[in-house]
Short mmCIF file of C-alpha atoms in Angstrom, two decimals:
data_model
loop_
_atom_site.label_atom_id
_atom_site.label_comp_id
_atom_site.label_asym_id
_atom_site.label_seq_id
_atom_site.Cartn_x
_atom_site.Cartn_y
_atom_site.Cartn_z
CA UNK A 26 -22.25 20.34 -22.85
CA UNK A 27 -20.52 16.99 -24.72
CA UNK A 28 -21.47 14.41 -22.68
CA UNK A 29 -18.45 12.86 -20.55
CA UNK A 30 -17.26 9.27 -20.25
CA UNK A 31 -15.15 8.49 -17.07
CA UNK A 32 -12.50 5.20 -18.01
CA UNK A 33 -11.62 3.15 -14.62
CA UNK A 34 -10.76 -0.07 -13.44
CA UNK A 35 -12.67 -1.76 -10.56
CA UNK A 36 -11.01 -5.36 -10.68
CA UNK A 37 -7.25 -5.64 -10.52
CA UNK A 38 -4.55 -8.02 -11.23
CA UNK A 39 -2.29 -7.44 -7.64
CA UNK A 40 0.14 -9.06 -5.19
CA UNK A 41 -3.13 -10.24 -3.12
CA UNK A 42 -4.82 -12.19 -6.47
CA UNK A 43 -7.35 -10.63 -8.04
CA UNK A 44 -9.21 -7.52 -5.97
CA UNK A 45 -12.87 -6.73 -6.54
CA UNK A 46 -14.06 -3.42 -6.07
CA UNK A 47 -17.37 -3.70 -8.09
CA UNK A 48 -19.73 -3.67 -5.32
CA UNK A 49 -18.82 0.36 -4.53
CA UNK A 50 -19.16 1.36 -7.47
CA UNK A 51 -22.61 -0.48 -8.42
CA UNK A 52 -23.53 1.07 -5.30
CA UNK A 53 -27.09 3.27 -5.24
CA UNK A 54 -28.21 1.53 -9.01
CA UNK A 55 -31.67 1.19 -8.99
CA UNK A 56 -31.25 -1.51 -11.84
CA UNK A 57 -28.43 -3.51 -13.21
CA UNK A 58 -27.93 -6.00 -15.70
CA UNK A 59 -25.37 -9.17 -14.70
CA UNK A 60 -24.47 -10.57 -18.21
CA UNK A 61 -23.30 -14.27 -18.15
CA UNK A 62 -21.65 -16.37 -20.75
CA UNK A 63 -18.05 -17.88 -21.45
CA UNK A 64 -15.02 -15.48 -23.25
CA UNK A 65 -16.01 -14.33 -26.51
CA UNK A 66 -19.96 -14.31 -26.21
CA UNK A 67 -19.96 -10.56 -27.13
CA UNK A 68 -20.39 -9.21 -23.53
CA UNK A 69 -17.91 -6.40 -23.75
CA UNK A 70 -19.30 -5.54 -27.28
CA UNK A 71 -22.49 -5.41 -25.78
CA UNK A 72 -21.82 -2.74 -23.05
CA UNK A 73 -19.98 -1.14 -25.58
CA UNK A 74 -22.73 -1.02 -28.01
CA UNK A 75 -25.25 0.49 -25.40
CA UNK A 76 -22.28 2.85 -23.44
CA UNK A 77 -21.77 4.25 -26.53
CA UNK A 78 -25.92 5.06 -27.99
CA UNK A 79 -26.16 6.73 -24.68
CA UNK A 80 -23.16 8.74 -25.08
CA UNK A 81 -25.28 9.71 -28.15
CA UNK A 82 -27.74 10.90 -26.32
CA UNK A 83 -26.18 13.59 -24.04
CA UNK A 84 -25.04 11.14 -20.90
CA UNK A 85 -22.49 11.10 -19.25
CA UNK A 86 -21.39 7.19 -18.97
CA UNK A 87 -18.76 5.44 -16.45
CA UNK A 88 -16.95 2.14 -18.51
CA UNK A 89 -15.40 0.29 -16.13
CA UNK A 90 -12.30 -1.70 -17.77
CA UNK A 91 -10.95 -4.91 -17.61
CA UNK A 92 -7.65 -5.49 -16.28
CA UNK A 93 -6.87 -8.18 -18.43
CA UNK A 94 -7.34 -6.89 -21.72
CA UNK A 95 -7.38 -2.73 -20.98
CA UNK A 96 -9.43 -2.97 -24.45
CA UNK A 97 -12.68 -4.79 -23.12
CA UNK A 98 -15.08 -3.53 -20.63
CA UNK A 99 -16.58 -5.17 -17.68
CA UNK A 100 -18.78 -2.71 -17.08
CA UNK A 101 -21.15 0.52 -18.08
CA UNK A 102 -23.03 2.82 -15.91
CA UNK A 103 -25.34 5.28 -16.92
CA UNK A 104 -25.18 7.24 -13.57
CA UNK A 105 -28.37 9.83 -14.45
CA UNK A 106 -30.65 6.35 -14.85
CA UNK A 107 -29.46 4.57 -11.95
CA UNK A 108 -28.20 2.12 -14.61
CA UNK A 109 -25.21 -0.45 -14.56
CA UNK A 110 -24.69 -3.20 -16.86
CA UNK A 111 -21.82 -5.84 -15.85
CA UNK A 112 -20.02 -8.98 -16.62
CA UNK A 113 -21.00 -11.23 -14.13
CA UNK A 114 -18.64 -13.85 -14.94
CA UNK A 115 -15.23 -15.15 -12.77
CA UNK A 116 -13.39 -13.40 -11.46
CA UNK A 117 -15.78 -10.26 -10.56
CA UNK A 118 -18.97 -12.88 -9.92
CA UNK A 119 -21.84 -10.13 -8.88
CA UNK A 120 -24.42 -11.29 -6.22
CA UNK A 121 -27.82 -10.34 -6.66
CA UNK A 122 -29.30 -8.71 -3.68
CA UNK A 123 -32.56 -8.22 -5.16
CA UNK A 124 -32.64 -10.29 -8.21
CA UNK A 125 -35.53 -9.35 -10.40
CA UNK A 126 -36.38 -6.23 -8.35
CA UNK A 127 -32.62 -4.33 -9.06
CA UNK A 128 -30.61 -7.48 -10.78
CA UNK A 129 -31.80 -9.13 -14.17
CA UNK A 130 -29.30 -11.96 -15.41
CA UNK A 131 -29.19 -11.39 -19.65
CA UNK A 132 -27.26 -14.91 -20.37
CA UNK A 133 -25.59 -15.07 -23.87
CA UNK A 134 -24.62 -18.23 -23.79
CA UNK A 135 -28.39 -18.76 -25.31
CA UNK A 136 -26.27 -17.74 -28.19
CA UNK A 137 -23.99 -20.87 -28.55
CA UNK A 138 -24.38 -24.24 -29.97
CA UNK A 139 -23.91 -26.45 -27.07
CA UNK A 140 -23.16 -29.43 -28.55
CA UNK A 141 -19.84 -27.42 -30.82
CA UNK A 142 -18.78 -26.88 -27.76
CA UNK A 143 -19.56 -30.35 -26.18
CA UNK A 144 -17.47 -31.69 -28.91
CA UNK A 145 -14.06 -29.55 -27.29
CA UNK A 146 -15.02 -30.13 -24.10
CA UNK A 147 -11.44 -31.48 -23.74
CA UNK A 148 -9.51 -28.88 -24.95
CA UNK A 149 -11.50 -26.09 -23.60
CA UNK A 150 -10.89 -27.94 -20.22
CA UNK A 151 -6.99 -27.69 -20.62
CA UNK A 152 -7.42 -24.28 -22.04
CA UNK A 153 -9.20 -23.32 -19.10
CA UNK A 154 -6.06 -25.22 -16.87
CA UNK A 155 -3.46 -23.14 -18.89
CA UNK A 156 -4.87 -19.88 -18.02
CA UNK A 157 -5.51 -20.76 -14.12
CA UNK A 158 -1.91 -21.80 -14.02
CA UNK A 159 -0.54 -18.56 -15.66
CA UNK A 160 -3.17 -16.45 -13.39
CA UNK A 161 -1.49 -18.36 -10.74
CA UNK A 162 1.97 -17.46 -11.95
CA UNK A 163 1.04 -13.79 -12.12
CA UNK A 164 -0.15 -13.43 -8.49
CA UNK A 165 2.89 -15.27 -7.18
CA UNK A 166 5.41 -12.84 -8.85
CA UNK A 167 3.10 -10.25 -7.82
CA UNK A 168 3.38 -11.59 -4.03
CA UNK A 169 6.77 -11.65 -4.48
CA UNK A 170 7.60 -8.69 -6.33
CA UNK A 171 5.74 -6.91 -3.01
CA UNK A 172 7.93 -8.02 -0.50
CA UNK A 173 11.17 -6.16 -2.56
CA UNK A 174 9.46 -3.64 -2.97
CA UNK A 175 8.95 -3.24 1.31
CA UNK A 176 12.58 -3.40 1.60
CA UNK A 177 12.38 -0.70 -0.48
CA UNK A 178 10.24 1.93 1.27
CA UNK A 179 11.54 0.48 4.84
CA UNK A 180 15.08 2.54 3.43
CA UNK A 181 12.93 6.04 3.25
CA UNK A 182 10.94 5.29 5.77
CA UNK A 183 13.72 4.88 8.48
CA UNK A 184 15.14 8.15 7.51
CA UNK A 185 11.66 10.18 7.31
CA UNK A 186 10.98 13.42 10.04
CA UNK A 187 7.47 12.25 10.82
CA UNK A 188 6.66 15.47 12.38
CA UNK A 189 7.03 17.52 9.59
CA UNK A 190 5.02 14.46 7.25
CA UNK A 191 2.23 15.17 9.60
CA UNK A 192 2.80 19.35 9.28
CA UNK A 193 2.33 18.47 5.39
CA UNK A 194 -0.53 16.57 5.88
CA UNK A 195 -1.96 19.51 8.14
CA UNK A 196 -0.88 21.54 5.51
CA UNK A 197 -2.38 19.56 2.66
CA UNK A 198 -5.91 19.59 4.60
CA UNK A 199 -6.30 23.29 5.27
CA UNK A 200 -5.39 23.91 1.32
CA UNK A 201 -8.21 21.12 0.18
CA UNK A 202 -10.99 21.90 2.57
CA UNK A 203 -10.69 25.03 4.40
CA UNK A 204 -13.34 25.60 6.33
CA UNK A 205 -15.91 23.39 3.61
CA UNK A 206 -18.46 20.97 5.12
CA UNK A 207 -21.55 19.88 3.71
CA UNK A 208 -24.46 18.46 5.61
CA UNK A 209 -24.92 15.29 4.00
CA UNK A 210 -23.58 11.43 3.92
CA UNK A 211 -21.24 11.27 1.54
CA UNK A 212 -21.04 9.00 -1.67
CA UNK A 213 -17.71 6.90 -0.84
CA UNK A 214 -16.62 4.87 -4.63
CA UNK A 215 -13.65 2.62 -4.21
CA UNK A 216 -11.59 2.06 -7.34
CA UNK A 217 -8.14 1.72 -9.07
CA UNK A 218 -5.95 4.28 -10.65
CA UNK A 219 -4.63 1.54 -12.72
CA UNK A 220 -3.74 -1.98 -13.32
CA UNK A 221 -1.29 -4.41 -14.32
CA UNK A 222 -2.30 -6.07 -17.70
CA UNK A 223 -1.29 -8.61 -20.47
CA UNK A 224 0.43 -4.86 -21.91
CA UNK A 225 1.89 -3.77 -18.68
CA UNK A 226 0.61 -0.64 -16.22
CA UNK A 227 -2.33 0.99 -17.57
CA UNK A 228 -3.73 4.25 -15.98
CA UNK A 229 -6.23 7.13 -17.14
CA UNK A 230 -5.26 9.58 -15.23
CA UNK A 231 -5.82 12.24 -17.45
CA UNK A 232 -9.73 11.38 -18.18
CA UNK A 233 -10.35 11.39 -14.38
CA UNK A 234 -8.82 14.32 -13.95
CA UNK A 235 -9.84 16.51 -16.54
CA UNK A 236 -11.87 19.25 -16.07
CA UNK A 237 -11.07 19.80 -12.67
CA UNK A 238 -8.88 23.11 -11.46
CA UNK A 239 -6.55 21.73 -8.63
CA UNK A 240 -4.35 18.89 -9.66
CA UNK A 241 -1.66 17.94 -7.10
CA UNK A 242 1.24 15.68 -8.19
CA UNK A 243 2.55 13.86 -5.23
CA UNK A 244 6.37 13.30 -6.30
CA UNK A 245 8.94 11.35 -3.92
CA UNK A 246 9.97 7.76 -2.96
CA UNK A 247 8.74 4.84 -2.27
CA UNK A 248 7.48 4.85 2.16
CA UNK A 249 7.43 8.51 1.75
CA UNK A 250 4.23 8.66 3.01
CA UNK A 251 2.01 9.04 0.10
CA UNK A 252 -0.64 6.68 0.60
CA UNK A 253 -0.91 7.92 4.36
CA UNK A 254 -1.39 11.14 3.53
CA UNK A 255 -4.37 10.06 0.54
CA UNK A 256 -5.84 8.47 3.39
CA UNK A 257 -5.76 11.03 5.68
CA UNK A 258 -7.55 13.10 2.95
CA UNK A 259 -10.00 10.56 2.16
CA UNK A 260 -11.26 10.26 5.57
CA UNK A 261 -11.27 13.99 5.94
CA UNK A 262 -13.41 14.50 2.53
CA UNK A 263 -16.11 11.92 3.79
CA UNK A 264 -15.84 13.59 7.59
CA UNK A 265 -16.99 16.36 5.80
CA UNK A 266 -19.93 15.07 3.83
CA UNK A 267 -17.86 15.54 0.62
CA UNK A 268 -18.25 12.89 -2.46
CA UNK A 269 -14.95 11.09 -2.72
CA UNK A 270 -14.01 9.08 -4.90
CA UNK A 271 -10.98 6.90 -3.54
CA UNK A 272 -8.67 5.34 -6.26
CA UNK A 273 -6.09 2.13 -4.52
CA UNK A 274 -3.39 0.83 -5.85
CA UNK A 275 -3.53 -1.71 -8.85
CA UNK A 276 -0.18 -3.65 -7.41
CA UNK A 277 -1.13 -3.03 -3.56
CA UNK A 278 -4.98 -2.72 -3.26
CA UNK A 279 -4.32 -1.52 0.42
CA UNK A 280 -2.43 1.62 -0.44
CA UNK A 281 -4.10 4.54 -2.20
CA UNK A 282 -2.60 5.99 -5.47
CA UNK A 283 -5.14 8.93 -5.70
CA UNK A 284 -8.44 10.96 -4.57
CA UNK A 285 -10.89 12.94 -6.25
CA UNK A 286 -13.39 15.44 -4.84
CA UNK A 287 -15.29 16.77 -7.57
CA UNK A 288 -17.30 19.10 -5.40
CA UNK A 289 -14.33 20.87 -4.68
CA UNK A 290 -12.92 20.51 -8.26
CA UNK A 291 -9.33 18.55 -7.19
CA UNK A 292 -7.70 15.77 -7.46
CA UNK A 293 -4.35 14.74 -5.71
CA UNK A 294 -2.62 11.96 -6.62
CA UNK A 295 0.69 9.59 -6.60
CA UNK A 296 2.46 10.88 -9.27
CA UNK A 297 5.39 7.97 -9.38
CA UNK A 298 5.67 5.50 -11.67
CA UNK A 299 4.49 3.69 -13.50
CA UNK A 300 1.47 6.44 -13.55
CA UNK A 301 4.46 9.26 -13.55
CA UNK A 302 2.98 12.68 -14.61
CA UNK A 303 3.62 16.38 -14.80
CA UNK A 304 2.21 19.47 -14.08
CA UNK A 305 0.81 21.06 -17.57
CA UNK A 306 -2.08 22.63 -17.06
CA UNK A 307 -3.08 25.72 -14.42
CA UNK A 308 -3.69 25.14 -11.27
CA UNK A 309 -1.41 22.43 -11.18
CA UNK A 310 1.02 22.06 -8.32
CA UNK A 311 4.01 19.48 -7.35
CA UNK A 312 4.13 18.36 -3.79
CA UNK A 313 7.64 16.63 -3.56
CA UNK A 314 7.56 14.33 -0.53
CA UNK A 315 11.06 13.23 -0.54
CA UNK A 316 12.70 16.73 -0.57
CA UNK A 317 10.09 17.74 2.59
CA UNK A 318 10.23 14.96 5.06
CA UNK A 319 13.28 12.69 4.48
CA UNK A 320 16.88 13.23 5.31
CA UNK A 321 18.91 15.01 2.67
CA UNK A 322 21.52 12.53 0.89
CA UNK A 323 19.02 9.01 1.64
CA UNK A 324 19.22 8.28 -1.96
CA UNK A 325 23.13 8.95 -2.02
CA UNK A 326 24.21 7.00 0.72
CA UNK A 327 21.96 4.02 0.12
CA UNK A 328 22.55 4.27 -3.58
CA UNK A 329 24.04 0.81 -4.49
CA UNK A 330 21.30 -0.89 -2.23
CA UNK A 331 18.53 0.90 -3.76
CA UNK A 332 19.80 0.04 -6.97
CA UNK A 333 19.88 -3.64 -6.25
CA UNK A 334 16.26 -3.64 -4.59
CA UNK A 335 15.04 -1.39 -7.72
CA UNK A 336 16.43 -4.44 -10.22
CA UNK A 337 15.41 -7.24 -8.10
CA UNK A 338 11.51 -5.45 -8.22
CA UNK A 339 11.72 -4.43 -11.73
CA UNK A 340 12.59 -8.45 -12.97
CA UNK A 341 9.91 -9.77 -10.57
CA UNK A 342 7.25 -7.46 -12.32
CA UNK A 343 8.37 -8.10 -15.71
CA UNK A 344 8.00 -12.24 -14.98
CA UNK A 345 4.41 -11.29 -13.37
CA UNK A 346 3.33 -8.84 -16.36
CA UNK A 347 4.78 -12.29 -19.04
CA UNK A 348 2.52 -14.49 -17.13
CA UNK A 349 -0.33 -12.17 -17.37
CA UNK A 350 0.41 -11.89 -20.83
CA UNK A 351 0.59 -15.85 -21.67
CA UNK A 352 -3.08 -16.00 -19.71
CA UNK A 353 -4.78 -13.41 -22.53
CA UNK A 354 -2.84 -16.00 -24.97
CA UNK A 355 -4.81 -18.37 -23.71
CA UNK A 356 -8.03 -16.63 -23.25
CA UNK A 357 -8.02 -15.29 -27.12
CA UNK A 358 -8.24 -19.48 -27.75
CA UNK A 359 -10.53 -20.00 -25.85
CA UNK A 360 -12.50 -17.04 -27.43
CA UNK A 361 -12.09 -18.27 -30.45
CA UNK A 362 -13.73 -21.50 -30.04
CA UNK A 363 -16.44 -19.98 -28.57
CA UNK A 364 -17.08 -16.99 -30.96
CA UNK A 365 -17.74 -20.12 -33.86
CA UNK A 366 -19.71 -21.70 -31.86
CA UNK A 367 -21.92 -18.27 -31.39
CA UNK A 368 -25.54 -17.20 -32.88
CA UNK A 369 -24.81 -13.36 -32.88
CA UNK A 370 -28.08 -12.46 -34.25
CA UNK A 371 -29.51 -14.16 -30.77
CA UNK A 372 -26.75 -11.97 -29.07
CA UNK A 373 -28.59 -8.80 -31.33
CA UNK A 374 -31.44 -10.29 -30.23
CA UNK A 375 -30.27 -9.83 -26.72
CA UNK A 376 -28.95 -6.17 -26.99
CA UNK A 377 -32.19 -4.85 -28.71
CA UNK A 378 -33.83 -6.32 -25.67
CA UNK A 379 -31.87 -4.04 -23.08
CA UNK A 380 -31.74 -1.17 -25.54
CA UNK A 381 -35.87 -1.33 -25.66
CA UNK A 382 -35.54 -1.77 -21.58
CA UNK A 383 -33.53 0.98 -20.97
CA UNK A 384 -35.73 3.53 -22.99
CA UNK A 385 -38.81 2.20 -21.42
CA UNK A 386 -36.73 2.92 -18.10
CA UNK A 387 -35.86 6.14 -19.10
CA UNK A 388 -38.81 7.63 -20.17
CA UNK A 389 -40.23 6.67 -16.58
CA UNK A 390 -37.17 7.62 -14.31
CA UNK A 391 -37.36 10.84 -16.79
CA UNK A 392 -41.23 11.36 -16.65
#
């Protein structure tokens, strides 16, 4: 069998500032590498580099991207070692709780000549200011762009049947689970489904999901209940000593967007945009929240409000998404005063060192 590579974020851009989930899902590593170093040091290339040799070799890897630029990493895992490497830089700062025993720092900035740098100390320093400010931006409009967007599900939600949301959960439970139970803990990771970036709402939905033979598209409105009912699953998969892997939401960490048992082989999810998706494959079913537990004719008779709160969200995300987009501006400058001021044979240097590492480690987690 190919070997598999499962694409996620951990760290998201959302109306609360930046959200770390890294900790759950370095959880149970019996090493991991913190890399440290400033923007363009060769950190993603590095993870890259080693996610992709293993790969190579028949294992399955986990990249964790980065939410603001979808096309780095700041992470790989190489679950069968007990393996993580990770950028240990702001905003997702790792602390060590074993250093040396489970964490080993691999710094690149050995790599750059200090006094190039020294020398645009000054204009790395506004640099720096520039993309705090547009971060800053971001999360406001973010913020903001979250309390429209309650007005909007408090419309549905005052015209929802609760008792038959909680017969559909009922449903939704026996359907999952039957009468499966497993006696074990079970292995809780926290994640996101997606995130807002520099180039807008990014999801992989259909790399998580594939493979698996029940997917359940949760259609409807916004306060219909979605994220109550992925909740109410979660809590029931890990009640029942199930593996669950618990995706939030990349604008509203506290809501869910989707979870996956893979010991049970399903995956239900939020099926709205901006991760909007259809049934195409067997085993794939629609559950249409709107058309089950709110009043027929909400969307009618509230159209012209709806419409209003829908534009008002819409222009508040766009302005959020532009600053985002003026921070990676930023960043690529900054990376580019750093990549000349960068020895990348030390950075080789560097990656041969984990590469040799991680074979030594192999061969006696393996032996």
């Amino acid at each position: 069998m190919a070997a598999r590579t499962l694409r996620y974020f951990a760290g998201g851009n959302t109306a609360l500032g930046f959200y770390n989930l890294f900790e759950s899902n370095l959880q149970g590593l019996q090493r991991i590498y913190i890399l440290k170093g400033g923007p363009g040091t060769g950190k993603s290339s590095l993870m890259k580099t080693i996610g992709t040799e293993w790969a190579e070799r028949g294992y399955n890897i986990e990249l964790i991207h980065c939410s603001s630029d979808k096309d780095s990493i700041d992470a790989v895992i190489i679950p069968a070692l007990g393996i993580g490497i990770v950028d240990g830089t702001v905003p997702h700062v790792i602390e060590p709780k074993a250093p040396g025993a489970v964490e080993e720092y691999v710094n690149l900035g050995e790599a750059w000549d200090s006094a190039a740098l020294i020398s645009q100390k000054e204009i790395i320093g506004e640099i720096n200011q520039r993309v705090a400010d547009s971060y800053k931006a971001a999360y406001s409009g973010f913020a903001e762009a979250l309390k429209i967007h309650d007005e909007w599900e408090k419309i549905y939600f005052e015209h929802m049947d609760f008792d038959k949301a909680n017969q559909l959960t009922a449903g939704m439970l026996e359907q999952l689970f039957g009468e499966t139970s497993i006696p074990k803990s079970a292995i809780v990771k926290h994640r996101f489904l997606g995130a807002a970036t520099p180039a807008g709402a990014v999801d992989f939905v259909p790399n998580l999901t594939e493979g698996l033979t029940r997917r359940f598209f949760i259609k409807g409105r916004a306060g219909t209940g979605k994220s109550t009912m992925l909740k109410k699953i979660a809590a029931e998969a890990e009640k029942r000593g199930l593996d669950t892997e618990i995706y939030h939401c990349g604008f509203d960490p506290h809501s869910l967007d989707m979870v996956i048992v893979r010991e049970l082989g399903f995956a239900i999810f939020d099926s709205t945009s901006p991760h909007e998706y259809f049934p195409d494959h067997e085993g794939d079913v629609i559950i249409d929240t709107y058309e089950a537990i709110v009043a027929p004719g909400t969307d009618e008779r509230y159209d012209g409000q709806l419409a209003e709160v829908s534009t008002q969200y819409k222009a508040k995300m766009k302005d959020a998404i532009a600053a985002l987009a003026e921070a990676k501006v930023h960043r690529d400058q900054l990376e580019k005063i750093y990549v000349t001021a960068m020895d990348f044979r030390v950075v080789d240097g560097l990656t041969d060192r984990v590469r040799t590492e991680l074979l030594e480690w192999s061969a006696r987690w393996e032996g």
